[in-house]
């Protein structure tokens, strides 16, 4: 006959042997999940702009040859360009542009090939000249000042007003807001589905981005009318679109 203490010990071990596999089997069973994908779009009004302009000078067009451009002509074109650049910078500073908001690019020198005027039936001769160019960028934090600055650039005699790039002073805040909107939309969809199907949402199991918030400044090309305007043209920045997408999974509690 088995003593009582030993019999209790054997019975406890047998129950543990039976219960442990059942618990492990239950733990291995995957939980039912509710998977949701959501996308959000945020329209933001720009609060910053960048003006792009260029100045250039050209040397006289001469008959094409393998020789380099006349150094004196090139020096004269470069000196004239620098004088115009200095006048442009002064005009912008007088218009209220801070030194840190004005960027003058590097000098760019490149050859240009143009046909000479034709004389009767003779073939047109190829001429070469050198173009000396310098780009400028002006950052504008107050969009109300944009027409005045465009007038200043035009009055300074820029050769090209290339474009206006509309931007945001705080890009991170805007992209964060778009991501939050996508997550809130995902949660709303999950709660709606759970309520409709009469189930309860458990903890979040997985979260991932399906579309990272992408931010692209909005470009507006300058038309001929805008370049020749005297402040009568309206410049509407429109909106910048930021899109974000997420995928979220919730465990379902019965």
GROMACS .gro file of C-alpha atoms in nm:
model
  254
    1UNK     CA    1   0.000   0.000   0.000
    2UNK     CA    2   0.135   0.342  -0.105
    3UNK     CA    3   0.175   0.587   0.184
    4UNK     CA    4  -0.053   0.892   0.172
    5UNK     CA    5   0.222   1.154   0.128
    6UNK     CA    6   0.376   0.964  -0.158
    7UNK     CA    7   0.037   0.905  -0.315
    8UNK     CA    8  -0.039   1.280  -0.307
    9UNK     CA    9   0.295   1.356  -0.465
   10UNK     CA   10   0.238   1.109  -0.748
   11UNK     CA   11  -0.113   1.241  -0.809
   12UNK     CA   12   0.014   1.600  -0.824
   13UNK     CA   13   0.284   1.504  -1.072
   14UNK     CA   14   0.029   1.324  -1.288
   15UNK     CA   15  -0.202   1.627  -1.294
   16UNK     CA   16   0.090   1.852  -1.385
   17UNK     CA   17   0.190   1.616  -1.665
   18UNK     CA   18  -0.163   1.630  -1.803
   19UNK     CA   19  -0.217   2.008  -1.756
   20UNK     CA   20   0.118   2.136  -1.890
   21UNK     CA   21   0.077   2.000  -2.245
   22UNK     CA   22  -0.273   2.142  -2.258
   23UNK     CA   23  -0.147   2.483  -2.150
   24UNK     CA   24   0.136   2.471  -2.405
   25UNK     CA   25  -0.105   2.369  -2.680
   26UNK     CA   26  -0.333   2.656  -2.588
   27UNK     CA   27  -0.039   2.899  -2.589
   28UNK     CA   28   0.069   2.782  -2.932
   29UNK     CA   29  -0.271   2.855  -3.080
   30UNK     CA   30  -0.254   3.183  -3.277
   31UNK     CA   31  -0.484   3.460  -3.164
   32UNK     CA   32  -0.742   3.583  -3.406
   33UNK     CA   33  -0.646   3.922  -3.545
   34UNK     CA   34  -0.805   4.217  -3.710
   35UNK     CA   35  -0.583   4.370  -3.979
   36UNK     CA   36  -0.649   4.725  -4.095
   37UNK     CA   37  -0.482   4.946  -4.353
   38UNK     CA   38  -0.547   5.318  -4.369
   39UNK     CA   39  -0.421   5.617  -4.565
   40UNK     CA   40  -0.451   5.986  -4.490
   41UNK     CA   41  -0.392   6.302  -4.690
   42UNK     CA   42  -0.297   6.633  -4.536
   43UNK     CA   43  -0.330   6.958  -4.731
   44UNK     CA   44  -0.104   7.227  -4.593
   45UNK     CA   45  -0.083   7.592  -4.698
   46UNK     CA   46   0.283   7.689  -4.755
   47UNK     CA   47   0.433   7.958  -4.534
   48UNK     CA   48   0.770   7.995  -4.709
   49UNK     CA   49   0.892   8.048  -5.064
   50UNK     CA   50   1.221   8.049  -5.253
   51UNK     CA   51   1.275   8.263  -5.562
   52UNK     CA   52   1.524   8.141  -5.821
   53UNK     CA   53   1.681   8.390  -6.062
   54UNK     CA   54   1.987   8.412  -6.287
   55UNK     CA   55   2.218   8.679  -6.422
   56UNK     CA   56   2.442   8.623  -6.722
   57UNK     CA   57   2.677   8.800  -6.960
   58UNK     CA   58   2.812   8.684  -7.296
   59UNK     CA   59   3.132   8.751  -7.483
   60UNK     CA   60   3.106   8.863  -7.847
   61UNK     CA   61   3.032   8.578  -8.091
   62UNK     CA   62   3.336   8.500  -8.302
   63UNK     CA   63   3.416   8.246  -8.571
   64UNK     CA   64   3.443   7.898  -8.419
   65UNK     CA   65   3.793   7.765  -8.374
   66UNK     CA   66   3.984   7.530  -8.150
   67UNK     CA   67   4.135   7.824  -7.967
   68UNK     CA   68   4.000   7.935  -7.631
   69UNK     CA   69   3.786   8.243  -7.578
   70UNK     CA   70   3.969   8.575  -7.577
   71UNK     CA   71   4.082   8.619  -7.213
   72UNK     CA   72   4.020   8.994  -7.223
   73UNK     CA   73   3.664   8.948  -7.349
   74UNK     CA   74   3.597   8.683  -7.085
   75UNK     CA   75   3.739   8.904  -6.811
   76UNK     CA   76   3.525   9.194  -6.923
   77UNK     CA   77   3.208   8.980  -6.924
   78UNK     CA   78   3.290   8.847  -6.580
   79UNK     CA   79   3.356   9.195  -6.437
   80UNK     CA   80   3.031   9.324  -6.580
   81UNK     CA   81   2.843   9.028  -6.434
   82UNK     CA   82   2.993   9.088  -6.089
   83UNK     CA   83   2.891   9.454  -6.103
   84UNK     CA   84   2.535   9.356  -6.186
   85UNK     CA   85   2.538   9.092  -5.911
   86UNK     CA   86   2.650   9.353  -5.656
   87UNK     CA   87   2.371   9.587  -5.766
   88UNK     CA   88   2.119   9.303  -5.740
   89UNK     CA   89   2.225   9.215  -5.386
   90UNK     CA   90   2.201   9.580  -5.280
   91UNK     CA   91   1.854   9.610  -5.433
   92UNK     CA   92   1.733   9.302  -5.247
   93UNK     CA   93   1.877   9.420  -4.917
   94UNK     CA   94   1.701   9.754  -4.967
   95UNK     CA   95   1.380   9.559  -5.024
   96UNK     CA   96   1.421   9.398  -4.682
   97UNK     CA   97   1.596   9.070  -4.763
   98UNK     CA   98   1.829   8.959  -4.485
   99UNK     CA   99   2.179   8.849  -4.580
  100UNK     CA  100   2.113   8.494  -4.456
  101UNK     CA  101   1.807   8.469  -4.684
  102UNK     CA  102   2.005   8.543  -5.000
  103UNK     CA  103   2.220   8.279  -5.166
  104UNK     CA  104   2.450   8.358  -5.459
  105UNK     CA  105   2.562   8.050  -5.649
  106UNK     CA  106   2.898   7.976  -5.806
  107UNK     CA  107   3.007   8.129  -6.133
  108UNK     CA  108   2.925   7.909  -6.432
  109UNK     CA  109   3.119   7.946  -6.757
  110UNK     CA  110   3.005   7.758  -7.067
  111UNK     CA  111   3.046   7.792  -7.444
  112UNK     CA  112   2.753   7.866  -7.673
  113UNK     CA  113   2.745   7.793  -8.044
  114UNK     CA  114   2.526   8.004  -8.270
  115UNK     CA  115   2.493   8.021  -8.650
  116UNK     CA  116   2.613   8.337  -8.821
  117UNK     CA  117   2.373   8.530  -9.045
  118UNK     CA  118   2.356   8.370  -9.389
  119UNK     CA  119   2.479   8.558  -9.692
  120UNK     CA  120   2.300   8.453 -10.008
  121UNK     CA  121   2.344   8.085 -10.084
  122UNK     CA  122   2.653   8.046  -9.870
  123UNK     CA  123   2.643   7.798  -9.583
  124UNK     CA  124   2.595   7.952  -9.243
  125UNK     CA  125   2.917   7.981  -9.046
  126UNK     CA  126   2.928   7.855  -8.687
  127UNK     CA  127   3.010   8.117  -8.426
  128UNK     CA  128   3.111   8.064  -8.066
  129UNK     CA  129   3.066   8.281  -7.762
  130UNK     CA  130   3.110   8.226  -7.388
  131UNK     CA  131   2.831   8.267  -7.140
  132UNK     CA  132   2.917   8.363  -6.781
  133UNK     CA  133   2.625   8.297  -6.547
  134UNK     CA  134   2.549   8.327  -6.177
  135UNK     CA  135   2.234   8.194  -6.006
  136UNK     CA  136   2.060   8.351  -5.706
  137UNK     CA  137   1.808   8.221  -5.458
  138UNK     CA  138   1.600   8.436  -5.225
  139UNK     CA  139   1.415   8.282  -4.930
  140UNK     CA  140   1.090   8.455  -4.838
  141UNK     CA  141   0.938   8.384  -4.496
  142UNK     CA  142   0.656   8.635  -4.540
  143UNK     CA  143   0.461   8.551  -4.855
  144UNK     CA  144   0.294   8.892  -4.852
  145UNK     CA  145   0.632   9.038  -4.954
  146UNK     CA  146   0.662   8.813  -5.258
  147UNK     CA  147   0.533   9.061  -5.524
  148UNK     CA  148   0.764   9.334  -5.395
  149UNK     CA  149   1.068   9.109  -5.414
  150UNK     CA  150   0.978   8.997  -5.764
  151UNK     CA  151   0.957   9.361  -5.864
  152UNK     CA  152   1.300   9.420  -5.710
  153UNK     CA  153   1.448   9.133  -5.909
  154UNK     CA  154   1.290   9.260  -6.229
  155UNK     CA  155   1.406   9.617  -6.166
  156UNK     CA  156   1.759   9.488  -6.104
  157UNK     CA  157   1.761   9.345  -6.456
  158UNK     CA  158   1.781   8.970  -6.392
  159UNK     CA  159   1.800   8.772  -6.713
  160UNK     CA  160   1.571   8.494  -6.590
  161UNK     CA  161   1.319   8.442  -6.312
  162UNK     CA  162   1.306   8.064  -6.314
  163UNK     CA  163   1.051   7.957  -6.057
  164UNK     CA  164   0.894   8.000  -5.715
  165UNK     CA  165   0.931   7.703  -5.480
  166UNK     CA  166   0.672   7.702  -5.201
  167UNK     CA  167   0.777   7.531  -4.881
  168UNK     CA  168   0.701   7.485  -4.511
  169UNK     CA  169   0.905   7.628  -4.227
  170UNK     CA  170   0.838   7.314  -4.015
  171UNK     CA  171   0.827   7.009  -4.238
  172UNK     CA  172   0.856   6.762  -3.950
  173UNK     CA  173   0.540   6.885  -3.780
  174UNK     CA  174   0.344   6.847  -4.104
  175UNK     CA  175   0.467   6.493  -4.179
  176UNK     CA  176   0.403   6.391  -3.817
  177UNK     CA  177   0.048   6.520  -3.841
  178UNK     CA  178  -0.013   6.320  -4.159
  179UNK     CA  179   0.113   6.003  -3.990
  180UNK     CA  180  -0.107   6.063  -3.683
  181UNK     CA  181  -0.408   6.110  -3.912
  182UNK     CA  182  -0.340   5.774  -4.077
  183UNK     CA  183  -0.308   5.598  -3.739
  184UNK     CA  184  -0.629   5.755  -3.609
  185UNK     CA  185  -0.807   5.650  -3.925
  186UNK     CA  186  -0.681   5.294  -3.880
  187UNK     CA  187  -0.806   5.286  -3.521
  188UNK     CA  188  -1.145   5.423  -3.625
  189UNK     CA  189  -1.181   5.155  -3.892
  190UNK     CA  190  -1.081   4.880  -3.649
  191UNK     CA  191  -1.329   4.996  -3.383
  192UNK     CA  192  -1.606   5.020  -3.643
  193UNK     CA  193  -1.537   4.669  -3.773
  194UNK     CA  194  -1.514   4.522  -3.423
  195UNK     CA  195  -1.839   4.687  -3.315
  196UNK     CA  196  -2.018   4.571  -3.627
  197UNK     CA  197  -1.895   4.211  -3.590
  198UNK     CA  198  -1.960   4.209  -3.213
  199UNK     CA  199  -1.603   4.133  -3.111
  200UNK     CA  200  -1.365   4.305  -2.872
  201UNK     CA  201  -1.030   4.448  -2.969
  202UNK     CA  202  -0.730   4.339  -2.769
  203UNK     CA  203  -0.379   4.487  -2.767
  204UNK     CA  204  -0.207   4.601  -3.083
  205UNK     CA  205  -0.001   4.318  -3.230
  206UNK     CA  206   0.185   4.484  -3.518
  207UNK     CA  207   0.226   4.832  -3.668
  208UNK     CA  208   0.396   4.921  -3.993
  209UNK     CA  209   0.404   5.200  -4.248
  210UNK     CA  210   0.270   5.125  -4.593
  211UNK     CA  211   0.350   5.475  -4.718
  212UNK     CA  212   0.597   5.699  -4.542
  213UNK     CA  213   0.493   6.065  -4.537
  214UNK     CA  214   0.649   6.216  -4.848
  215UNK     CA  215   0.704   6.588  -4.860
  216UNK     CA  216   0.766   6.768  -5.188
  217UNK     CA  217   0.790   7.149  -5.217
  218UNK     CA  218   0.544   7.293  -5.464
  219UNK     CA  219   0.701   7.451  -5.771
  220UNK     CA  220   0.542   7.727  -5.974
  221UNK     CA  221   0.708   7.821  -6.301
  222UNK     CA  222   0.728   8.188  -6.386
  223UNK     CA  223   0.528   8.291  -6.692
  224UNK     CA  224   0.626   8.572  -6.924
  225UNK     CA  225   0.341   8.787  -6.790
  226UNK     CA  226   0.460   8.733  -6.433
  227UNK     CA  227   0.818   8.826  -6.521
  228UNK     CA  228   0.705   9.151  -6.684
  229UNK     CA  229   0.447   9.241  -6.420
  230UNK     CA  230   0.470   9.540  -6.193
  231UNK     CA  231   0.305   9.388  -5.890
  232UNK     CA  232  -0.043   9.340  -6.042
  233UNK     CA  233  -0.018   8.961  -6.068
  234UNK     CA  234  -0.140   8.754  -5.774
  235UNK     CA  235   0.077   8.464  -5.660
  236UNK     CA  236  -0.136   8.195  -5.500
  237UNK     CA  237   0.069   7.927  -5.328
  238UNK     CA  238  -0.209   7.669  -5.327
  239UNK     CA  239  -0.156   7.374  -5.095
  240UNK     CA  240   0.111   7.110  -5.042
  241UNK     CA  241  -0.023   6.753  -5.022
  242UNK     CA  242   0.134   6.508  -4.774
  243UNK     CA  243   0.017   6.146  -4.781
  244UNK     CA  244   0.080   5.875  -4.521
  245UNK     CA  245  -0.026   5.511  -4.490
  246UNK     CA  246  -0.018   5.252  -4.211
  247UNK     CA  247  -0.103   4.888  -4.147
  248UNK     CA  248  -0.210   4.792  -3.793
  249UNK     CA  249  -0.312   4.455  -3.647
  250UNK     CA  250  -0.517   4.407  -3.327
  251UNK     CA  251  -0.569   4.083  -3.139
  252UNK     CA  252  -0.933   3.986  -3.105
  253UNK     CA  253  -1.061   3.902  -2.757
  254UNK     CA  254  -1.370   3.683  -2.751
   0.00000   0.00000   0.00000
